[in-house]
Coordinates of N, CA and C in Angstrom, one line a residue:
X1 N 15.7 -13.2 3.8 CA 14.3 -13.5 4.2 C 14.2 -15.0 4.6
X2 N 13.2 -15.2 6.0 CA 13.4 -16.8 6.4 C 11.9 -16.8 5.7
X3 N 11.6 -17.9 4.9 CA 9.9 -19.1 4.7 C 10.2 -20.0 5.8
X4 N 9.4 -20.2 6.5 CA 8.5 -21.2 7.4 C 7.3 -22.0 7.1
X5 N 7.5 -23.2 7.3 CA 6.2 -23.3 6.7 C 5.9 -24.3 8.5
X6 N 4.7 -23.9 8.6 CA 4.9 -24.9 10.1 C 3.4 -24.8 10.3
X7 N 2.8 -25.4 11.3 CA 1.9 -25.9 12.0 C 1.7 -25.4 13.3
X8 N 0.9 -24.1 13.3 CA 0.8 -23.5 14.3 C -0.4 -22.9 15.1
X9 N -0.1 -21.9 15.7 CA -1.7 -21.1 16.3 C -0.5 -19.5 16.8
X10 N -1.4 -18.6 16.4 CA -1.0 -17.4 16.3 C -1.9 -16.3 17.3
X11 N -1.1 -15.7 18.2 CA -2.1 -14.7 19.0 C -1.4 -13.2 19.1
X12 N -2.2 -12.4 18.9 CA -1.7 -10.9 18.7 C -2.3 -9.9 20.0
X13 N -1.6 -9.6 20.9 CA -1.6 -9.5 22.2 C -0.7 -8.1 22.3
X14 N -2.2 -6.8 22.6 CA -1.8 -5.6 23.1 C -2.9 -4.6 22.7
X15 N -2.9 -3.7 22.1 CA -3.9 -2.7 21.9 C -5.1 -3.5 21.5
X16 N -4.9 -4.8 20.9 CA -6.2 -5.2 20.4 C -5.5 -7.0 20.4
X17 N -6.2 -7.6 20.5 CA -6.0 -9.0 20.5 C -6.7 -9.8 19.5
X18 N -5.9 -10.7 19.0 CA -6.6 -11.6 18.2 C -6.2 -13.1 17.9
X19 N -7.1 -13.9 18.0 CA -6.5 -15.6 17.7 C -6.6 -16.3 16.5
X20 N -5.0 -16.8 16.2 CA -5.9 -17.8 14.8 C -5.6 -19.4 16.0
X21 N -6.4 -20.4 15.3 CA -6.2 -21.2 16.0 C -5.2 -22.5 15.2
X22 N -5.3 -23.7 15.6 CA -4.3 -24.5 15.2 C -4.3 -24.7 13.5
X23 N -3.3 -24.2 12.7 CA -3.4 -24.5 11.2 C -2.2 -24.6 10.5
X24 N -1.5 -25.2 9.3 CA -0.2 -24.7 8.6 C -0.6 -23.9 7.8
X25 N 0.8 -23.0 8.3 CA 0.5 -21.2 8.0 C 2.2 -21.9 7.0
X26 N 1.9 -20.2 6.8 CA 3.9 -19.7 6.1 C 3.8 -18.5 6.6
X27 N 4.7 -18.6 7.5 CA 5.8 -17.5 8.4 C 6.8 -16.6 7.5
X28 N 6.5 -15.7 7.6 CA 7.4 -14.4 6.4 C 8.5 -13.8 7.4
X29 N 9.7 -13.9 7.6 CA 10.4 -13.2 8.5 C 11.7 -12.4 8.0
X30 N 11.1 -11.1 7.7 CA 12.0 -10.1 6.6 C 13.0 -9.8 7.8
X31 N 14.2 -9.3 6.9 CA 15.5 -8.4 7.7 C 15.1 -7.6 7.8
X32 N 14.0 -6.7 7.8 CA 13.6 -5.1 8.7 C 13.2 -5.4 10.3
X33 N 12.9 -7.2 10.0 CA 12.3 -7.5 11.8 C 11.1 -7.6 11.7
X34 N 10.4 -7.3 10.5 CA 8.9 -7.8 10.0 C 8.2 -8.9 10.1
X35 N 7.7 -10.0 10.5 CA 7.0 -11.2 11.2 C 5.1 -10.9 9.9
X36 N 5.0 -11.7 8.8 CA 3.9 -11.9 8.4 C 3.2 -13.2 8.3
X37 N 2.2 -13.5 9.1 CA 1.9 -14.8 9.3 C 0.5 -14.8 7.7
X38 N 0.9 -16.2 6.9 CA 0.0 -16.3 5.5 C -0.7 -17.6 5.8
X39 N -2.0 -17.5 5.0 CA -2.5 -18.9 4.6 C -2.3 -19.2 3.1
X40 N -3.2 -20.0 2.8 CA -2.7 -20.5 1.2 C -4.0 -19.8 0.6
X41 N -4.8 -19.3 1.0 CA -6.4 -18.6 0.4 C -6.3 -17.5 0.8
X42 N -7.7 -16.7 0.7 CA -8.5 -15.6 0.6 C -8.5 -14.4 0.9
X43 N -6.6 -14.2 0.6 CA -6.1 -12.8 0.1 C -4.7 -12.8 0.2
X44 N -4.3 -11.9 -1.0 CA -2.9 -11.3 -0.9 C -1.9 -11.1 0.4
X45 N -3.4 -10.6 1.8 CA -2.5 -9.9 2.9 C -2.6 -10.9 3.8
X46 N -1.5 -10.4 4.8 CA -1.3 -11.4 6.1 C -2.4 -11.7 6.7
X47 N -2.7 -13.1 7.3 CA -3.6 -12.9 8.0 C -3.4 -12.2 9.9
X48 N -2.2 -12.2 10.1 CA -1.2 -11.0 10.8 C -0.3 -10.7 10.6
X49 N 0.5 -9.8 11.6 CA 1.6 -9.4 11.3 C 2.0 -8.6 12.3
X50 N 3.6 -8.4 12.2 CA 4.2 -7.5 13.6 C 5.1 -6.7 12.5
X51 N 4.4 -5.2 12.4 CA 5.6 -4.3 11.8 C 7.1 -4.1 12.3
X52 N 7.5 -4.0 11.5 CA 8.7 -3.2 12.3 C 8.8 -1.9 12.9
X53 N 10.0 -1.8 13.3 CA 10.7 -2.4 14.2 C 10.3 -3.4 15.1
X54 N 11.0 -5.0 15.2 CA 10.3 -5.7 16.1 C 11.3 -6.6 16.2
X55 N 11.3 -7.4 17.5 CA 12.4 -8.4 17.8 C 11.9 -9.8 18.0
X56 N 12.7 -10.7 17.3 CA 12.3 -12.0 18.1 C 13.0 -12.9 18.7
X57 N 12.3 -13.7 19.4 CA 13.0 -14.7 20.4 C 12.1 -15.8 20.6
X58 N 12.6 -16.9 20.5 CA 12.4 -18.6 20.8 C 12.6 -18.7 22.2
X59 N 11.5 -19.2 22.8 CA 11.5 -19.5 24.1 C 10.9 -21.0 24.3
X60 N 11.3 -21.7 25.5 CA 10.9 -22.9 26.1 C 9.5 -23.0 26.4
X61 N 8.0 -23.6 25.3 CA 7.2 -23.1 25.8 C 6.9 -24.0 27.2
X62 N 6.2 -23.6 28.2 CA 5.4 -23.8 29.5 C 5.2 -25.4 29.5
X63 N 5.3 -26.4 30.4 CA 4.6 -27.6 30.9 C 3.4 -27.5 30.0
X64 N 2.4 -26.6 30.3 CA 1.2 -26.8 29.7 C 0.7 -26.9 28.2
X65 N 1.9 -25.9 27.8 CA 2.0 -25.6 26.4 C 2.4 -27.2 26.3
X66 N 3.2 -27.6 26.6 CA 4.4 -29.0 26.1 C 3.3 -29.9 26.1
X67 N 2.8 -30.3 26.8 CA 1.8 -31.1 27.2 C 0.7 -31.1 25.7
X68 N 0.3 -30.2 25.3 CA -0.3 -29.7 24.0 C 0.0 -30.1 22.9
X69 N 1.3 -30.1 22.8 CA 2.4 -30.6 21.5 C 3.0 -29.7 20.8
X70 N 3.2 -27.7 22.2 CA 4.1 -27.4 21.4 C 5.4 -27.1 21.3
X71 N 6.3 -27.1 20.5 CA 7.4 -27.4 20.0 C 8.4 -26.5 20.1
X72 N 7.9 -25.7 19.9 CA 8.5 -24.0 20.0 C 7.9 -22.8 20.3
X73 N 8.0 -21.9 20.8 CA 7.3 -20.2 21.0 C 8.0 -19.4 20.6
X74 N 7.7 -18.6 19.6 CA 8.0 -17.6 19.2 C 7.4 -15.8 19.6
X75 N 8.0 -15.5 20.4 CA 7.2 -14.1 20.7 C 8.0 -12.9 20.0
X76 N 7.2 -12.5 19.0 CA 7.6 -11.2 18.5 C 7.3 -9.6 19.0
X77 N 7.7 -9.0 19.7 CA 8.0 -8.0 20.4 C 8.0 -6.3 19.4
X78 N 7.0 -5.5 19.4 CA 6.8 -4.3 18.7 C 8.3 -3.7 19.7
X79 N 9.0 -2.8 18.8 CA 10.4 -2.2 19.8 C 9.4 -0.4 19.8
X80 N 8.6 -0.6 19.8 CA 7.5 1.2 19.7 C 6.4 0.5 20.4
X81 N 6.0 -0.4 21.2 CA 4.7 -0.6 21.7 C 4.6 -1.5 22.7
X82 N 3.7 -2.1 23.3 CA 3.6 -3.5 24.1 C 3.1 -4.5 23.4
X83 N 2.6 -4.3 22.1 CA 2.2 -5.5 21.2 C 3.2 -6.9 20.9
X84 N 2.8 -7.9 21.0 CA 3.2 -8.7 20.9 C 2.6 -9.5 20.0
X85 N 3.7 -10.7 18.9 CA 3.1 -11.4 18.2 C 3.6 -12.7 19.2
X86 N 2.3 -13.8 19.3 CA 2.7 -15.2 20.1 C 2.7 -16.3 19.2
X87 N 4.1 -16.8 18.8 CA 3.3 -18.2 17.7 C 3.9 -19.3 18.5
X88 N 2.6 -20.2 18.8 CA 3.3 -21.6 19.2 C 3.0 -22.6 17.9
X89 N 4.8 -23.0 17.8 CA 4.7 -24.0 16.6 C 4.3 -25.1 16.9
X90 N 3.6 -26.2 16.6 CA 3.3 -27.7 16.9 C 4.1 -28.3 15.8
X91 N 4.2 -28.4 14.7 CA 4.8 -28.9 14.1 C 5.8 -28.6 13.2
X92 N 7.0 -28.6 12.7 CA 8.1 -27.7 11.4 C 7.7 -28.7 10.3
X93 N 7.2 -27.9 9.1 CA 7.1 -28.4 8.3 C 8.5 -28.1 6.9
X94 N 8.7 -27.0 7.1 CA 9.8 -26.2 6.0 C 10.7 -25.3 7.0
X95 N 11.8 -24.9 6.2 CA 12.4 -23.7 7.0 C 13.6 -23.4 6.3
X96 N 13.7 -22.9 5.7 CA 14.8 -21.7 4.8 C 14.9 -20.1 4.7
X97 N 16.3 -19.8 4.4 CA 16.6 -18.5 4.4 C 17.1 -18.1 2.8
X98 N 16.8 -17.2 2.3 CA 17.5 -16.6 1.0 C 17.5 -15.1 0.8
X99 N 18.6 -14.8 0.7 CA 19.2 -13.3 -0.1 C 18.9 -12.8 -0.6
X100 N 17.8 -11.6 -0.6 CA 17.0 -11.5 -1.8 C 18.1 -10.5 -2.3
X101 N 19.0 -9.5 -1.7 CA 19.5 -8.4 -2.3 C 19.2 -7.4 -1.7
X102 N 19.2 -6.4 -3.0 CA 18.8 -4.6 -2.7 C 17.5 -5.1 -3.3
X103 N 16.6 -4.5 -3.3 CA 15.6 -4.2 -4.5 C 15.3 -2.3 -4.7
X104 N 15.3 -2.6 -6.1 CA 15.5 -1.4 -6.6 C 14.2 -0.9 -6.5
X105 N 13.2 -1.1 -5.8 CA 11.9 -0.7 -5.4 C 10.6 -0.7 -6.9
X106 N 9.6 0.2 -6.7 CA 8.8 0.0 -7.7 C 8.9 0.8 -8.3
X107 N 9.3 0.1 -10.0 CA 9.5 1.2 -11.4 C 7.7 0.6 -11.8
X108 N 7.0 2.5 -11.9 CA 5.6 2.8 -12.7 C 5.5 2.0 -14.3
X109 N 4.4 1.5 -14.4 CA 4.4 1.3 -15.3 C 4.8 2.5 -17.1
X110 N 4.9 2.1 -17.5 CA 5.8 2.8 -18.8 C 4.4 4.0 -19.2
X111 N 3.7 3.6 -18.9 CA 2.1 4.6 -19.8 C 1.7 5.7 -18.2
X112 N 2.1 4.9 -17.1 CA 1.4 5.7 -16.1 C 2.8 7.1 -15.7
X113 N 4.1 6.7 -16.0 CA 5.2 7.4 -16.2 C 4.9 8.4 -17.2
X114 N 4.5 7.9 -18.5 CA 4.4 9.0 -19.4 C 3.5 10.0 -19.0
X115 N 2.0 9.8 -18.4 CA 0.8 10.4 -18.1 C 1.2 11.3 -17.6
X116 N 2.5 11.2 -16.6 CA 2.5 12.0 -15.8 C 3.4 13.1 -15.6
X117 N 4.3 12.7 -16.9 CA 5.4 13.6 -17.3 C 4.4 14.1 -18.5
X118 N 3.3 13.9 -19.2 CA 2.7 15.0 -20.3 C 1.8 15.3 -19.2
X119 N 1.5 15.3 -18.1 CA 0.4 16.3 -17.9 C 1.0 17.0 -16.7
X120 N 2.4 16.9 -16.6 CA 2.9 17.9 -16.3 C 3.4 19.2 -16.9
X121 N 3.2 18.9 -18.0 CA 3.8 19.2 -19.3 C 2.7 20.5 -20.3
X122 N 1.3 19.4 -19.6 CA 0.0 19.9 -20.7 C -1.1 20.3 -19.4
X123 N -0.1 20.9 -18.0 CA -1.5 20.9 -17.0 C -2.4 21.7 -17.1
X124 N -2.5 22.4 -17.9 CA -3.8 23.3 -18.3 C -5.2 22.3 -18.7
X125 N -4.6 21.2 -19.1 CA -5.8 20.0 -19.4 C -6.5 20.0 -17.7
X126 N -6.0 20.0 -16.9 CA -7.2 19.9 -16.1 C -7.7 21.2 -15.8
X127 N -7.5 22.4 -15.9 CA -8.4 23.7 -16.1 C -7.7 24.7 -16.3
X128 N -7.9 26.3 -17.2 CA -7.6 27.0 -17.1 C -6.9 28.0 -16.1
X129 N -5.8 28.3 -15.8 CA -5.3 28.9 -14.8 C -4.1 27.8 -13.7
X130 N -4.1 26.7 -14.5 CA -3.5 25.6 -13.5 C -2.2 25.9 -13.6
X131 N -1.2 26.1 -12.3 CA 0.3 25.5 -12.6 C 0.8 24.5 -12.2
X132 N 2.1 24.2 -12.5 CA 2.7 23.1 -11.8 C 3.3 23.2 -10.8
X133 N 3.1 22.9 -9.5 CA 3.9 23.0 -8.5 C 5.5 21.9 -8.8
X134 N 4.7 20.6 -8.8 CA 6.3 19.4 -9.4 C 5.7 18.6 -8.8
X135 N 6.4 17.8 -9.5 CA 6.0 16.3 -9.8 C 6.8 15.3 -8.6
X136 N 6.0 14.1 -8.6 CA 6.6 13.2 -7.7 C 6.7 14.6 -6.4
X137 N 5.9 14.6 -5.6 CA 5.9 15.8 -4.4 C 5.8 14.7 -3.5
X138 N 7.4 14.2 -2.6 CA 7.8 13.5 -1.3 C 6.2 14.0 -0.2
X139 N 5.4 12.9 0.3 CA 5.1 12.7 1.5 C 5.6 11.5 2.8
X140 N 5.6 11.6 3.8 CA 5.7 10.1 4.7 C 5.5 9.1 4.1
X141 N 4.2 9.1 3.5 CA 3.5 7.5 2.9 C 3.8 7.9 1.4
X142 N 4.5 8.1 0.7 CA 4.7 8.3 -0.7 C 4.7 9.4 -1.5
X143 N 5.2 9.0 -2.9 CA 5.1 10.7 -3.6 C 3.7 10.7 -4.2
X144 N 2.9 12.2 -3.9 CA 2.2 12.2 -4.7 C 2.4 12.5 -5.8
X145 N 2.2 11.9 -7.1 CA 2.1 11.8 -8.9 C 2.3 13.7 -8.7
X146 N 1.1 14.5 -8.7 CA 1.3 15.9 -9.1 C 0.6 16.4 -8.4
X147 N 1.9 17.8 -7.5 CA 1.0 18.9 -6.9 C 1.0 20.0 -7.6
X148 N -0.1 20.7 -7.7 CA -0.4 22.0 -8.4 C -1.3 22.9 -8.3
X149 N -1.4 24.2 -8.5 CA -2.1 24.7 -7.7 C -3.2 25.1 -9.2
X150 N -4.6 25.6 -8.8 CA -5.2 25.7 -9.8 C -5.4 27.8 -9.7
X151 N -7.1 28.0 -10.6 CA -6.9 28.9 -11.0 C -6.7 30.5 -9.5
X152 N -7.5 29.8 -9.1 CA -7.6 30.5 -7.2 C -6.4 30.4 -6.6
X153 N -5.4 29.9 -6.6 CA -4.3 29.7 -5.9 C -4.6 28.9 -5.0
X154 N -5.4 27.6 -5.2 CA -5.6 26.8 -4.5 C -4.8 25.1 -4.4
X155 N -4.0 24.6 -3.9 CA -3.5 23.6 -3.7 C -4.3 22.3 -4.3
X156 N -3.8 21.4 -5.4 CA -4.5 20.2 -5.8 C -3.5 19.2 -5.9
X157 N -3.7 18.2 -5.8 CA -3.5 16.6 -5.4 C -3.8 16.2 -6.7
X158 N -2.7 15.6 -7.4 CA -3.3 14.3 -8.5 C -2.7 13.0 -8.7
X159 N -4.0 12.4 -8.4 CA -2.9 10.7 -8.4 C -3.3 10.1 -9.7
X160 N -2.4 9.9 -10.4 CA -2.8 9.5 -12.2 C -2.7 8.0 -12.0
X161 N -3.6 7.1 -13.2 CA -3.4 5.9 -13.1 C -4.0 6.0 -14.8
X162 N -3.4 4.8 -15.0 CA -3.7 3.8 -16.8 C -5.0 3.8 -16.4
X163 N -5.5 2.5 -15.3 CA -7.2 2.4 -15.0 C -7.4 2.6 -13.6
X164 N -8.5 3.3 -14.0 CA -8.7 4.2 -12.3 C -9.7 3.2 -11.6
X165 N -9.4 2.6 -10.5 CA -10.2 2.0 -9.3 C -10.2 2.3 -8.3
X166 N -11.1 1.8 -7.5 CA -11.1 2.4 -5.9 C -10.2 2.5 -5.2
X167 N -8.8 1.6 -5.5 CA -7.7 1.8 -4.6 C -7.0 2.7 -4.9
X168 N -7.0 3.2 -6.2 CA -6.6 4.9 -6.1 C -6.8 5.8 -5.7
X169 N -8.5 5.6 -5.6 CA -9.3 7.0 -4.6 C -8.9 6.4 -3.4
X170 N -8.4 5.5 -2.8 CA -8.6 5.6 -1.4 C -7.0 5.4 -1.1
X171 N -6.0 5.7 -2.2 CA -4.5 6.4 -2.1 C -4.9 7.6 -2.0
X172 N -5.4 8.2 -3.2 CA -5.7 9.9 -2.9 C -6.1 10.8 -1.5
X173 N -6.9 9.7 -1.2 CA -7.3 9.9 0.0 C -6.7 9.8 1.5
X174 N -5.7 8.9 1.4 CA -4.7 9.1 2.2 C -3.7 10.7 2.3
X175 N -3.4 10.7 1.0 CA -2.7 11.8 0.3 C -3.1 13.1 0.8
X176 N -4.5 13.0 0.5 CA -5.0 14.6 1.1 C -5.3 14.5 2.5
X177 N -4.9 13.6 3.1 CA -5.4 13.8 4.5 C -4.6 14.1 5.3
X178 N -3.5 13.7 4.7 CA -1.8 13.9 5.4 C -1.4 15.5 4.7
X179 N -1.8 15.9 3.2 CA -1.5 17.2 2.6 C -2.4 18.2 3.7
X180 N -3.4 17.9 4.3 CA -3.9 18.9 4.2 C -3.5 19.4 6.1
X181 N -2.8 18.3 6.4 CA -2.1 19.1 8.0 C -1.4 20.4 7.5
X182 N -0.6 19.9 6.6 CA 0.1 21.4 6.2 C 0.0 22.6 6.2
X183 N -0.4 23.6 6.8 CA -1.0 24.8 7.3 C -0.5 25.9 5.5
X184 N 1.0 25.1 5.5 CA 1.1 25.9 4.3 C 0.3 25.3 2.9
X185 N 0.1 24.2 3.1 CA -0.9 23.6 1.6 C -2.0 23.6 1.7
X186 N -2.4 23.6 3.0 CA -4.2 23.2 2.8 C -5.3 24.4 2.7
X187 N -6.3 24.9 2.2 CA -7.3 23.0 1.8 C -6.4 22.6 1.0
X188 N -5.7 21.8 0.8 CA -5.7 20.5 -0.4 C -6.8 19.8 -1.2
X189 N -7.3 20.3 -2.6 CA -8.4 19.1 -2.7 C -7.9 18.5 -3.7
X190 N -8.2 17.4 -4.2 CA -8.0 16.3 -5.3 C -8.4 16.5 -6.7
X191 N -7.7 15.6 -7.2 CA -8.1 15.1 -8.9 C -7.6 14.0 -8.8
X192 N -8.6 12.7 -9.1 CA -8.1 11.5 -9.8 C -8.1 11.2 -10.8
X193 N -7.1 11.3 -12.0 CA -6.9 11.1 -13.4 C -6.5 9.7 -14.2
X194 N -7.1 9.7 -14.8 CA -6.7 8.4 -15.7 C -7.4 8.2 -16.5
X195 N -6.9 7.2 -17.8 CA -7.1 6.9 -19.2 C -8.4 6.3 -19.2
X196 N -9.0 5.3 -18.6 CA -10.2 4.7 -17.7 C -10.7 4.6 -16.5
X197 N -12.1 5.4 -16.2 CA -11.9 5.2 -15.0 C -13.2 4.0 -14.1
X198 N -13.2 3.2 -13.4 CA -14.3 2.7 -13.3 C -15.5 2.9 -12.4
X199 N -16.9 3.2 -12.9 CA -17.8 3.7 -12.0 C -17.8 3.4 -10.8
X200 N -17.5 2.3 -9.8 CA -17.1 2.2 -8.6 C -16.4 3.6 -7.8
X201 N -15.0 3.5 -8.6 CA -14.2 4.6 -8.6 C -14.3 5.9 -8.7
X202 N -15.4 6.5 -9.7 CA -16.1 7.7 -9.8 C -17.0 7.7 -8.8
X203 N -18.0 7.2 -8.4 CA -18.8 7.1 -7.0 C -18.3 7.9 -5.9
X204 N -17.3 6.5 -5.9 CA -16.1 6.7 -4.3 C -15.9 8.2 -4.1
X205 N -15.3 8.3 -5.5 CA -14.5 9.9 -5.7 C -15.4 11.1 -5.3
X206 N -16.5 11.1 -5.7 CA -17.4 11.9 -6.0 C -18.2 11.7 -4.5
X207 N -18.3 11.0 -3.8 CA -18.7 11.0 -2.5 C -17.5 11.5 -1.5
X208 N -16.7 11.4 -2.2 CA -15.4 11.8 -1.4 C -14.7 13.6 -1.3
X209 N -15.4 14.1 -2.6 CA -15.3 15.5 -2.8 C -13.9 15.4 -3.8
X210 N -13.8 14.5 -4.7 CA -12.7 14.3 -5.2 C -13.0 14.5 -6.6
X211 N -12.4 15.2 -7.7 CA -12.7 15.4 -9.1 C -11.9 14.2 -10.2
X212 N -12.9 13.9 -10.8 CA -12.2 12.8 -11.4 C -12.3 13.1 -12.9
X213 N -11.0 12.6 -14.0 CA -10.7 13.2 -15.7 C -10.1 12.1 -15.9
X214 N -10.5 12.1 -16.9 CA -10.6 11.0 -17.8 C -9.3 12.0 -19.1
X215 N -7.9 11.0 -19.2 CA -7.4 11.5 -19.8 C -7.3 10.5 -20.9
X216 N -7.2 11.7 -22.1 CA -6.7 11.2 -23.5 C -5.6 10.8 -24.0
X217 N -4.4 10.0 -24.0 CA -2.9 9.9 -23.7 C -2.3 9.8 -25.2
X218 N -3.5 9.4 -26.2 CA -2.6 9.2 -27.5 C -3.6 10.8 -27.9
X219 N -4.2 11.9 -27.2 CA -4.2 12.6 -28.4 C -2.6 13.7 -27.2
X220 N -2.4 13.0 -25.6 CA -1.9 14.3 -25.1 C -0.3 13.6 -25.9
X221 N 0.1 13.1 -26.3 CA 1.3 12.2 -27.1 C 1.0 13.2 -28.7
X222 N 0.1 13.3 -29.0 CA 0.2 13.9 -30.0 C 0.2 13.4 -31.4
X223 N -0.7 11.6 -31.4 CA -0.3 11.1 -32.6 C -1.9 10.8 -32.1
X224 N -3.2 11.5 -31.7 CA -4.5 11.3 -32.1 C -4.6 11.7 -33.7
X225 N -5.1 11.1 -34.3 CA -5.3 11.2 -35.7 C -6.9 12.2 -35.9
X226 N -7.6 13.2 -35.6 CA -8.5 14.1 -35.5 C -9.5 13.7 -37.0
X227 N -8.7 13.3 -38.0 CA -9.0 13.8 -39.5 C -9.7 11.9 -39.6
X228 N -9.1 11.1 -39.1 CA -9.6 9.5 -39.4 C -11.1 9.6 -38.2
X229 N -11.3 10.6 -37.8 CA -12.4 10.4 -36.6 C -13.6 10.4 -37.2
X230 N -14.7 9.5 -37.5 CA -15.8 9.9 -37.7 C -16.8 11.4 -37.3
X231 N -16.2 11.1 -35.8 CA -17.0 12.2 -35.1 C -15.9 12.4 -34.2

């Protein structure tokens, strides 16, 4: 992976066009051929980017460009499109390369792992008549947590989480939208499950046509203590 840190202006040129103008950015430039341009503020995501597949090349910029003060051009080239990423550097401030490795991708958290191996285990918890189709069920954009069908022989979707928020419903929702081309699965409808869930998230869900449970994980574990319960 190369960091950049430079002084630049960024333009994104093809289906849709967009300018940032003169700022120091940090240039993300992964071995897949991925190009993420960052600021130092007001969010996690790029403020652009060129997916991959994508190629790049340094070119001599223009008289006019030089004239400007800039230093370098970088055009990054979609290898599936005509999009183009255009960065003219004005200034280099940083520039290194490091190894990151393999990465062994993302291990679930230890509680959202369990959730989902006992309620594959205990799927009658979400209704009478439920089976398990299997767990971790491969899509394009990810596995969904659990397919299963309920009492109707109807196909359901469940994305489990520790605490349920909107970006879960609006995973699920990716999930069923891509399950339900499937001529052999669909309708697909949903369940969003988790230990907490927050009203935002229930809303969403529930405007969405999406069923949302709230699971119990220390009584589905089996060390709920029933007899210490008040009520």
């Amino acid at each position: 992976m190369r960091l950049v840190i430079a002084k630049c202006s960024v333009d994104y040129v093809g289906r849709l066009k967009a300018h940032l103008p003169l700022a120091v950015r940090l240039l993300v430039l992964k071995a897949d051929g991925s190009v993420l341009v960052h600021s130092d503020g007001g969010s996690y995501k790029p403020l652009n980017w060129m997916s991959p597949p994508a190629t790049l090349r340094t070119v001599s910029p223009e008289d006019t460009d030089l004239e400007e003060g800039v230093l370098d051009q970088w055009i990054v080239q979609s290898s599936k499109t005509d999009d183009r990423l255009i960065i003219n550097i004005y200034e280099h401030i940083s520039d290194s390369s490091h190894d990151l490795g393999t990465d062994p991708g993302l291990i679930k958290d230890g509680v959202e792992a369990d959730l989902q191996r006992l309620l594959a285990e205990q799927i009658e918890l979400l209704g009478a008549g439920f089976t398990l189709i299997r767990r971790e069920y491969f899509t394009a954009i990810g596995p969904v947590d659990i397919l299963a069908r309920d009492a109707t022989g109807g196909t359901v979707a469940i994305e489990l989480k520790r605490r349920g928020d909107i970006d879960g419903v609006e995973q699920l929702t990716r999930y069923l939208e891509l399950l339900n081309r499937n001529p052999l699965l669909a309708p697909v409808r949903g369940i969003f499950a988790a230990q907490q869930i927050k009203p935002q998230a229930k809303t969403l869900a529930t405007d969405r046509g999406i069923e949302c449970k709230t699971l119990d994980y220390d009584a589905m574990r089996g060390v709920d203590d029933s007899a210490s319960r008040l009520f």
